Each structure stands twice: as structure tokens, then as C-alpha cells.
mmCIF file of C-alpha atoms (C1' of nucleotides) in Angstrom:
data_model
loop_
_atom_site.group_PDB
_atom_site.id
_atom_site.type_symbol
_atom_site.label_atom_id
_atom_site.label_comp_id
_atom_site.label_asym_id
_atom_site.label_seq_id
_atom_site.Cartn_x
_atom_site.Cartn_y
_atom_site.Cartn_z
ATOM 1 C CA MET A 17 -67.507 -24.443 -27.807
ATOM 2 C CA CYS A 18 -68.013 -21.386 -28.831
ATOM 3 C CA TYR A 19 -64.570 -19.569 -28.305
ATOM 4 C CA SER A 20 -61.717 -18.849 -30.755
ATOM 5 C CA ALA A 21 -58.493 -19.390 -29.831
ATOM 6 C CA GLY A 22 -58.239 -15.631 -30.689
ATOM 7 C CA MET A 23 -60.424 -15.081 -27.831
ATOM 8 C CA GLU A 24 -58.304 -16.973 -26.038
ATOM 9 C CA ASN A 25 -54.865 -14.696 -27.015
ATOM 10 C CA LEU A 26 -56.646 -11.848 -25.938
ATOM 11 C CA ALA A 27 -58.101 -13.727 -22.931
ATOM 12 C CA THR A 28 -54.009 -14.192 -21.831
ATOM 13 C CA THR A 29 -53.227 -10.165 -22.287
ATOM 14 C CA PHE A 30 -56.340 -9.272 -20.478
ATOM 15 C CA LYS A 31 -54.742 -11.730 -18.100
ATOM 16 C CA ALA A 32 -51.240 -10.370 -18.049
ATOM 17 C CA LEU A 33 -52.589 -6.478 -18.054
ATOM 18 C CA GLY A 34 -55.066 -8.210 -14.205
ATOM 19 C CA ASP A 35 -51.939 -7.319 -11.587
ATOM 20 C CA PRO A 36 -51.649 -4.355 -9.805
ATOM 21 C CA VAL A 37 -47.366 -5.095 -10.033
ATOM 22 C CA ARG A 38 -47.060 -5.888 -14.199
ATOM 23 C CA LEU A 39 -49.886 -2.648 -14.301
ATOM 24 C CA ALA A 40 -47.316 -0.932 -12.032
ATOM 25 C CA ILE A 41 -44.244 -2.076 -14.397
ATOM 26 C CA LEU A 42 -46.214 -0.765 -17.565
ATOM 27 C CA GLU A 43 -46.633 2.212 -15.400
ATOM 28 C CA PHE A 44 -43.038 2.884 -14.908
ATOM 29 C CA LEU A 45 -41.787 2.059 -18.474
ATOM 30 C CA LYS A 46 -44.196 4.901 -19.908
ATOM 31 C CA ASP A 47 -42.214 7.430 -17.948
ATOM 32 C CA PRO A 48 -39.146 5.795 -16.578
ATOM 33 C CA VAL A 49 -37.247 7.149 -13.472
ATOM 34 C CA GLN A 50 -34.229 7.090 -14.311
ATOM 35 C CA ASP A 51 -32.161 5.429 -11.810
ATOM 36 C CA CYS A 52 -29.296 3.262 -12.129
ATOM 37 C CA CYS A 53 -29.465 1.807 -15.221
ATOM 38 C CA SER A 54 -32.526 2.798 -17.180
ATOM 39 C CA ARG A 55 -31.105 4.321 -20.731
ATOM 40 C CA SER A 56 -33.330 6.333 -22.741
ATOM 41 C CA ASP A 57 -35.337 3.522 -25.011
ATOM 42 C CA GLY A 58 -35.380 1.544 -21.766
ATOM 43 C CA VAL A 59 -35.592 -0.175 -18.466
ATOM 44 C CA CYS A 60 -33.403 -2.794 -16.656
ATOM 45 C CA ALA A 61 -34.645 -5.038 -14.228
ATOM 46 C CA CYS A 62 -33.087 -3.526 -10.982
ATOM 47 C CA ASP A 63 -34.728 -0.795 -11.476
ATOM 48 C CA LEU A 64 -38.290 -2.257 -11.236
ATOM 49 C CA GLU A 65 -36.863 -4.107 -8.816
ATOM 50 C CA ALA A 66 -35.728 -1.276 -6.257
ATOM 51 C CA PHE A 67 -39.395 0.649 -7.900
ATOM 52 C CA LEU A 68 -41.427 -1.163 -7.130
ATOM 53 C CA GLY A 69 -40.235 -3.122 -3.682
ATOM 54 C CA VAL A 70 -40.252 -7.244 -4.471
ATOM 55 C CA SER A 71 -38.145 -9.766 -5.387
ATOM 56 C CA GLN A 72 -35.939 -9.916 -7.950
ATOM 57 C CA PRO A 73 -37.414 -13.541 -9.300
ATOM 58 C CA THR A 74 -40.275 -11.829 -9.034
ATOM 59 C CA VAL A 75 -39.998 -8.935 -11.335
ATOM 60 C CA SER A 76 -38.362 -11.726 -13.483
ATOM 61 C CA HIS A 77 -41.306 -13.789 -13.550
ATOM 62 C CA HIS A 78 -43.948 -11.425 -14.278
ATOM 63 C CA MET A 79 -41.345 -9.302 -17.563
ATOM 64 C CA LYS A 80 -41.712 -13.275 -18.577
ATOM 65 C CA ILE A 81 -45.121 -12.900 -18.415
ATOM 66 C CA LEU A 82 -45.925 -9.378 -20.142
ATOM 67 C CA VAL A 83 -43.176 -10.302 -23.014
ATOM 68 C CA GLN A 84 -45.253 -13.757 -23.681
ATOM 69 C CA ALA A 85 -48.711 -11.418 -23.670
ATOM 70 C CA GLY A 86 -46.159 -8.561 -26.022
ATOM 71 C CA LEU A 87 -46.847 -5.890 -24.326
ATOM 72 C CA ILE A 88 -43.327 -4.648 -24.088
ATOM 73 C CA ARG A 89 -40.541 -6.088 -25.744
ATOM 74 C CA ALA A 90 -37.152 -7.184 -23.876
ATOM 75 C CA GLU A 91 -33.506 -6.638 -24.867
ATOM 76 C CA LYS A 92 -30.440 -8.296 -23.160
ATOM 77 C CA ARG A 93 -27.492 -6.033 -23.481
ATOM 78 C CA GLY A 94 -24.802 -7.929 -21.848
ATOM 79 C CA ARG A 95 -25.677 -8.725 -18.396
ATOM 80 C CA TRP A 96 -28.476 -6.643 -18.557
ATOM 81 C CA VAL A 97 -31.985 -6.811 -20.296
ATOM 82 C CA TYR A 98 -33.834 -3.416 -21.672
ATOM 83 C CA TYR A 99 -37.275 -3.781 -21.511
ATOM 84 C CA SER A 100 -40.296 -1.133 -22.995
ATOM 85 C CA LEU A 101 -43.527 -0.909 -24.460
ATOM 86 C CA ASN A 102 -44.956 -2.338 -27.129
ATOM 87 C CA ALA A 103 -47.111 0.038 -28.012
ATOM 88 C CA GLU A 104 -48.853 -2.196 -31.430
ATOM 89 C CA ALA A 105 -49.767 -4.974 -29.299
ATOM 90 C CA PHE A 106 -51.867 -1.597 -27.004
ATOM 91 C CA ALA A 107 -53.668 -0.273 -29.989
ATOM 92 C CA THR A 108 -54.296 -3.845 -30.388
ATOM 93 C CA VAL A 109 -55.802 -3.881 -27.635
ATOM 94 C CA CYS A 110 -57.816 -0.841 -27.772
ATOM 95 C CA ARG A 111 -59.196 -2.091 -31.316
ATOM 96 C CA GLU A 112 -60.287 -5.397 -30.422
ATOM 97 C CA LEU A 113 -62.853 -2.904 -27.028
ATOM 98 C CA GLU A 114 -63.415 -1.284 -30.034
ATOM 99 C CA PRO A 115 -67.229 -3.000 -30.801
ATOM 100 C CA PHE A 116 -67.767 -2.544 -27.469
ATOM 101 C CA HIS A 117 -68.499 0.926 -27.336
ATOM 102 C CA GLU A 118 -69.099 2.107 -30.367
ATOM 103 C CA GLN A 119 -72.754 2.461 -31.570
ATOM 104 C CA PRO A 120 -74.325 -0.190 -32.301
ATOM 105 C CA ALA A 121 -74.909 -1.390 -35.947
ATOM 106 C CA THR A 122 -78.498 -0.263 -37.966
ATOM 107 C CA VAL A 123 -79.532 -3.434 -38.784
ATOM 108 C CA MET B 21 -45.474 0.242 -2.715
ATOM 109 C CA CYS B 22 -45.787 2.623 -4.889
ATOM 110 C CA TYR B 23 -49.222 1.861 -7.256
ATOM 111 C CA SER B 24 -52.395 3.119 -6.266
ATOM 112 C CA ALA B 25 -56.030 2.271 -6.357
ATOM 113 C CA GLY B 26 -56.090 3.096 -9.283
ATOM 114 C CA MET B 27 -54.444 -0.143 -10.203
ATOM 115 C CA GLU B 28 -55.809 -1.838 -8.385
ATOM 116 C CA ASN B 29 -59.494 -0.941 -9.761
ATOM 117 C CA LEU B 30 -58.135 -1.453 -13.471
ATOM 118 C CA ALA B 31 -56.268 -4.780 -12.217
ATOM 119 C CA THR B 32 -59.750 -5.855 -11.290
ATOM 120 C CA THR B 33 -61.047 -5.400 -14.799
ATOM 121 C CA PHE B 34 -58.391 -6.828 -17.164
ATOM 122 C CA LYS B 35 -58.622 -10.053 -14.619
ATOM 123 C CA ALA B 36 -62.722 -9.822 -15.368
ATOM 124 C CA LEU B 37 -61.418 -9.207 -19.364
ATOM 125 C CA GLY B 38 -59.019 -12.025 -18.612
ATOM 126 C CA ASP B 39 -60.673 -15.180 -18.651
ATOM 127 C CA PRO B 40 -62.576 -16.812 -22.606
ATOM 128 C CA VAL B 41 -65.227 -17.441 -21.244
ATOM 129 C CA ARG B 42 -66.014 -14.095 -19.858
ATOM 130 C CA LEU B 43 -65.079 -13.097 -23.653
ATOM 131 C CA ALA B 44 -68.014 -15.450 -24.656
ATOM 132 C CA ILE B 45 -70.325 -13.808 -23.232
ATOM 133 C CA LEU B 46 -69.577 -9.803 -24.116
ATOM 134 C CA GLU B 47 -69.344 -11.345 -27.326
ATOM 135 C CA PHE B 48 -72.359 -12.708 -26.914
ATOM 136 C CA LEU B 49 -74.016 -9.612 -25.605
ATOM 137 C CA LYS B 50 -72.844 -7.804 -28.856
ATOM 138 C CA ASP B 51 -74.205 -9.730 -30.891
ATOM 139 C CA PRO B 52 -77.291 -11.567 -29.402
ATOM 140 C CA VAL B 53 -78.481 -14.351 -31.172
ATOM 141 C CA GLN B 54 -82.051 -14.441 -29.503
ATOM 142 C CA ASP B 55 -83.312 -17.635 -28.896
ATOM 143 C CA CYS B 56 -85.829 -18.519 -25.463
ATOM 144 C CA CYS B 57 -86.253 -15.996 -23.719
ATOM 145 C CA SER B 58 -83.699 -13.313 -24.283
ATOM 146 C CA ARG B 59 -85.368 -9.703 -26.184
ATOM 147 C CA SER B 60 -83.566 -6.195 -27.740
ATOM 148 C CA ASP B 61 -81.926 -5.058 -24.706
ATOM 149 C CA GLY B 62 -80.840 -7.784 -22.695
ATOM 150 C CA VAL B 63 -79.992 -11.509 -22.776
ATOM 151 C CA CYS B 64 -80.500 -13.445 -19.994
ATOM 152 C CA ALA B 65 -79.028 -16.627 -18.051
ATOM 153 C CA CYS B 66 -81.063 -19.074 -19.603
ATOM 154 C CA ASP B 67 -79.742 -18.194 -23.425
ATOM 155 C CA LEU B 68 -75.450 -17.546 -21.992
ATOM 156 C CA GLU B 69 -75.506 -21.172 -20.448
ATOM 157 C CA ALA B 70 -77.063 -22.750 -24.107
ATOM 158 C CA PHE B 71 -75.074 -20.883 -25.516
ATOM 159 C CA LEU B 72 -71.572 -21.192 -23.596
ATOM 160 C CA GLY B 73 -71.951 -24.799 -22.452
ATOM 161 C CA VAL B 74 -71.231 -24.491 -18.872
ATOM 162 C CA SER B 75 -73.290 -25.802 -16.150
ATOM 163 C CA GLN B 76 -76.401 -22.520 -14.510
ATOM 164 C CA PRO B 77 -73.888 -21.592 -11.976
ATOM 165 C CA THR B 78 -70.701 -21.079 -13.276
ATOM 166 C CA VAL B 79 -72.624 -19.162 -15.625
ATOM 167 C CA SER B 80 -74.361 -16.529 -12.305
ATOM 168 C CA HIS B 81 -70.444 -17.103 -11.286
ATOM 169 C CA HIS B 82 -69.128 -15.282 -14.967
ATOM 170 C CA MET B 83 -71.568 -12.896 -14.702
ATOM 171 C CA LYS B 84 -70.962 -11.527 -10.839
ATOM 172 C CA ILE B 85 -67.580 -11.028 -11.710
ATOM 173 C CA LEU B 86 -68.292 -8.937 -15.114
ATOM 174 C CA VAL B 87 -71.209 -6.673 -13.386
ATOM 175 C CA GLN B 88 -68.962 -6.428 -10.095
ATOM 176 C CA ALA B 89 -66.144 -4.978 -12.838
ATOM 177 C CA GLY B 90 -68.461 -2.471 -14.290
ATOM 178 C CA LEU B 91 -68.184 -3.782 -17.645
ATOM 179 C CA ILE B 92 -71.664 -5.648 -17.873
ATOM 180 C CA ARG B 93 -75.667 -4.314 -16.484
ATOM 181 C CA ALA B 94 -78.288 -6.442 -15.233
ATOM 182 C CA GLU B 95 -81.721 -5.966 -14.578
ATOM 183 C CA LYS B 96 -83.711 -8.441 -12.856
ATOM 184 C CA ARG B 97 -87.464 -8.661 -14.581
ATOM 185 C CA GLY B 98 -89.387 -11.064 -12.778
ATOM 186 C CA ARG B 99 -87.615 -14.622 -12.575
ATOM 187 C CA TRP B 100 -85.052 -13.890 -15.182
ATOM 188 C CA VAL B 101 -82.076 -10.961 -15.071
ATOM 189 C CA TYR B 102 -81.019 -8.724 -17.995
ATOM 190 C CA TYR B 103 -78.065 -8.631 -19.135
ATOM 191 C CA SER B 104 -76.275 -5.672 -21.081
ATOM 192 C CA LEU B 105 -73.653 -4.541 -22.167
ATOM 193 C CA ASN B 106 -71.923 -0.761 -20.077
ATOM 194 C CA ALA B 107 -69.824 0.917 -23.419
ATOM 195 C CA GLU B 108 -68.891 3.371 -21.570
ATOM 196 C CA ALA B 109 -66.537 1.537 -19.290
ATOM 197 C CA PHE B 110 -64.929 -0.348 -21.994
ATOM 198 C CA ALA B 111 -64.361 3.413 -24.214
ATOM 199 C CA THR B 112 -63.032 3.798 -19.858
ATOM 200 C CA VAL B 113 -59.944 1.030 -20.891
ATOM 201 C CA CYS B 114 -59.398 2.221 -24.028
ATOM 202 C CA ARG B 115 -58.779 5.235 -22.611
ATOM 203 C CA GLU B 116 -57.100 3.787 -20.155
ATOM 204 C CA LEU B 117 -54.913 1.985 -21.386
ATOM 205 C CA GLU B 118 -54.130 6.026 -24.838
ATOM 206 C CA PRO B 119 -50.907 6.734 -23.054
ATOM 207 C CA PHE B 120 -48.993 3.397 -23.601
ATOM 208 C CA HIS B 121 -49.539 3.641 -27.809
ATOM 209 C CA GLU B 122 -49.823 7.445 -28.767
ATOM 210 C CA GLN B 123 -46.889 8.997 -28.602
ATOM 211 C CA PRO B 124 -44.967 10.669 -26.440
ATOM 212 C CA ALA B 125 -44.410 13.241 -25.439
ATOM 213 C CA THR B 126 -41.340 15.015 -26.724
ATOM 214 C CA VAL B 127 -40.186 17.154 -23.119
ATOM 215 C "C1'" DT C 24 -100.946 -22.524 -1.911
ATOM 216 C "C1'" DA C 25 -98.233 -25.568 -4.642
ATOM 217 C "C1'" DG C 26 -94.940 -26.340 -8.271
ATOM 218 C "C1'" DA C 27 -92.128 -25.583 -12.114
ATOM 219 C "C1'" DC C 28 -89.157 -21.877 -13.335
ATOM 220 C "C1'" DA C 29 -84.975 -18.549 -13.306
ATOM 221 C "C1'" DT C 30 -81.148 -17.420 -10.350
ATOM 222 C "C1'" DA C 31 -77.909 -16.828 -6.909
ATOM 223 C "C1'" DT C 32 -75.713 -19.389 -2.957
ATOM 224 C "C1'" DT C 33 -72.566 -23.240 -1.670
ATOM 225 C "C1'" DG C 34 -69.228 -26.148 0.153
ATOM 226 C "C1'" DA C 35 -66.252 -29.312 -2.768
ATOM 227 C "C1'" DC C 36 -62.418 -29.752 -5.470
ATOM 228 C "C1'" DA C 37 -58.338 -29.507 -8.593
ATOM 229 C "C1'" DT C 38 -56.358 -26.114 -10.868
ATOM 230 C "C1'" DA C 39 -53.864 -20.982 -12.009
ATOM 231 C "C1'" DT C 40 -50.844 -18.090 -9.613
ATOM 232 C "C1'" DA C 41 -47.796 -14.734 -7.252
ATOM 233 C "C1'" DT C 42 -44.601 -15.177 -4.214
ATOM 234 C "C1'" DC C 43 -40.404 -16.163 -1.328
ATOM 235 C "C1'" DT C 44 -35.544 -18.420 -1.078
ATOM 236 C "C1'" DA C 45 -31.413 -21.283 -3.312
ATOM 237 C "C1'" DT C 46 -29.746 -21.644 -6.936
ATOM 238 C "C1'" DG C 47 -28.272 -21.786 -11.452
ATOM 239 C "C1'" DT C 48 -26.445 -19.612 -15.874
ATOM 240 C "C1'" DG C 49 -24.241 -15.930 -18.517
ATOM 241 C "C1'" DA C 50 -21.560 -11.550 -19.432
ATOM 242 C "C1'" DT C 51 -17.806 -8.331 -17.396
ATOM 243 C "C1'" DG C 52 -14.336 -6.327 -14.202
ATOM 244 C "C1'" DT C 53 -9.567 -7.546 -12.449
ATOM 245 C "C1'" DA D 28 -9.240 -17.845 -13.733
ATOM 246 C "C1'" DC D 29 -12.051 -16.420 -10.286
ATOM 247 C "C1'" DA D 30 -15.799 -12.788 -7.895
ATOM 248 C "C1'" DT D 31 -19.237 -10.055 -8.955
ATOM 249 C "C1'" DC D 32 -23.625 -8.843 -10.978
ATOM 250 C "C1'" DA D 33 -27.682 -8.673 -13.853
ATOM 251 C "C1'" DC D 34 -31.292 -12.243 -14.021
ATOM 252 C "C1'" DA D 35 -33.620 -16.353 -15.058
ATOM 253 C "C1'" DT D 36 -35.290 -21.080 -13.416
ATOM 254 C "C1'" DA D 37 -36.609 -23.950 -9.956
ATOM 255 C "C1'" DG D 38 -38.515 -25.880 -5.738
ATOM 256 C "C1'" DA D 39 -41.913 -24.488 -2.221
ATOM 257 C "C1'" DT D 40 -46.412 -22.258 -0.033
ATOM 258 C "C1'" DA D 41 -50.181 -19.586 0.336
ATOM 259 C "C1'" DT D 42 -54.447 -17.878 -1.875
ATOM 260 C "C1'" DA D 43 -57.306 -17.218 -6.174
ATOM 261 C "C1'" DT D 44 -59.765 -18.551 -9.452
ATOM 262 C "C1'" DG D 45 -62.896 -22.156 -12.200
ATOM 263 C "C1'" DT D 46 -66.260 -24.815 -12.368
ATOM 264 C "C1'" DC D 47 -69.840 -28.685 -10.690
ATOM 265 C "C1'" DA D 48 -73.480 -30.775 -7.986
ATOM 266 C "C1'" DA D 49 -76.293 -29.576 -4.053
ATOM 267 C "C1'" DT D 50 -79.387 -26.221 -1.849
ATOM 268 C "C1'" DA D 51 -82.090 -21.657 -1.357
ATOM 269 C "C1'" DT D 52 -84.273 -17.854 -2.956
ATOM 270 C "C1'" DG D 53 -88.200 -15.013 -5.677
ATOM 271 C "C1'" DT D 54 -91.402 -15.370 -8.491
ATOM 272 C "C1'" DC D 55 -95.061 -17.313 -11.714
ATOM 273 C "C1'" DT D 56 -98.898 -19.651 -12.804
ATOM 274 C "C1'" DA D 57 -102.541 -23.143 -12.645
#
DNA sequence: TAGACATATTGACATATATCTATGTGATGT
DNA sequence: ACATCACATAGATATATGTCAATATGTCTA
């Protein structure tokens, strides 16, 4: 086999990014529409449900995938879970992509 | 629905990136191991087959997905098809990700 | 023209994924 | 305590995806 564990990891991250519903979730987390119970430092899942137009378990499913990929953070406060972007993870993805659009090194 | 056509597009690109075999292909295109018929300005599919350890139709399938996502270019010369990275596509992906790891704008 | 070669397409199959309904779990408030 | 609320999990189902063997297509060469 010619691909490493790091590659599997990166693929998992891209897989998490490869769904329009999850991209919409990330956009929402970036520019939250404060609705029922979201706060300045986080967005609750119930707001996402209304925004996305999918069922609550579906939201839960997508949030789990995004958390596992490390793209967002989840923090439980009382009965709510507040989600926020993990900026560092996005920066890492960009760094991984850099070699593919930099000027080729002169050997 | 709260997500746009542009989002579908971006999701397609990430989906193309979300497979370890395809990431291995991209790595190979970045740093080709010149083997049977690859050239300085492109890599042929047969070299990939040997490198990846998957069947020829599987290589063909993955190349098609990468081409459709715009991540690589295919150029047919005689009976070979030479593939190369499309650096601009990777740069675009990075630009799309930038808002997710920049400092939040002060409103 | 015939055969060999590189790649694409087709069809089959197993697995993964996205979605829902129903139900479980844990916290809050009356 | 009990009902309610927010979220998670389980199970079911439809669709998508990755893979291969078999075959088709197009190109070169003898």
C-alpha cells in the first residue's frame, strides 16, 4: 500500500467537508443567525435544525461527523450543546493543500 | 433550503478529495515516480495502477472523479492519457476555506 | 489488416452514507 | 416526583460509492 495513516486522516476530514448540509452548518457557525438559544460564543443544535430544514437526529448525525473530524468543537451546557468552529483545523487543511498549488520546487 | 449551488459544487470537490486512494493519486501527481511512460509534464494512468495496487478500471474511475472535480487535467496523446495537477483548483479550495480560519471581523 | 496495448465503460457486488421514525438519556423547571 | 426540553442512539431504508472482472473503444505497430 502506498498511502499512510495521515492520508486516511486527511481523507476523513475532506469526507466531512464533502456534504452540502455540513457545509451549510459550517457557514451557519461562521455567521450565526441568533435565533432561539444560540449565543455569541456558540450555536445550539436546535437553531440549526430550523435553519437547515432537516430532522433533529440528522443534525445530530452531521454534528458528530464534524466533531470527529475536528472541524468544530462541542461544549455541553445544561441541556444544550453549543458548537463552534475550530479555526485551527481549517488552517491545517489549508496547509496540507498548499503543496498542490505552490510553484513547483526547482530541483 | 438554505444551501446554494456553489455549496453543492464545493461539496463535490471535497468529496473528490475525501478518498485515500485519490489523495495518493494527487501525491503521486505532485511528486511523480517516473516509471514506464510518465513524462515531465504528465503522468500516465498505467504508472498509477502499479503504484496504487488497484485495478485499471478502478484507477480510471478515480481519475474521472478528479477530472470532473477540476482538480486534475487529462490530456490524451496517442493511446496514453497524461494527467497533471490543476494548481488553480487547489488555490480556489484554499480561498474558500480562508473565512473559516481568519480572525473574525469586528462588527 | 491483425494484433497488441492503454484506457474507458458496463455490470455486479459489498459497503458506506444520509435520512427518517421511534425511543433513550440526561438536565430543568414546576 | 413528574413532565418537558435538548440532544443522542437505534433501527430501517434508499441511495451512493469503491472495487473488480469482463468487455468495448481507440491507437499504434508489424
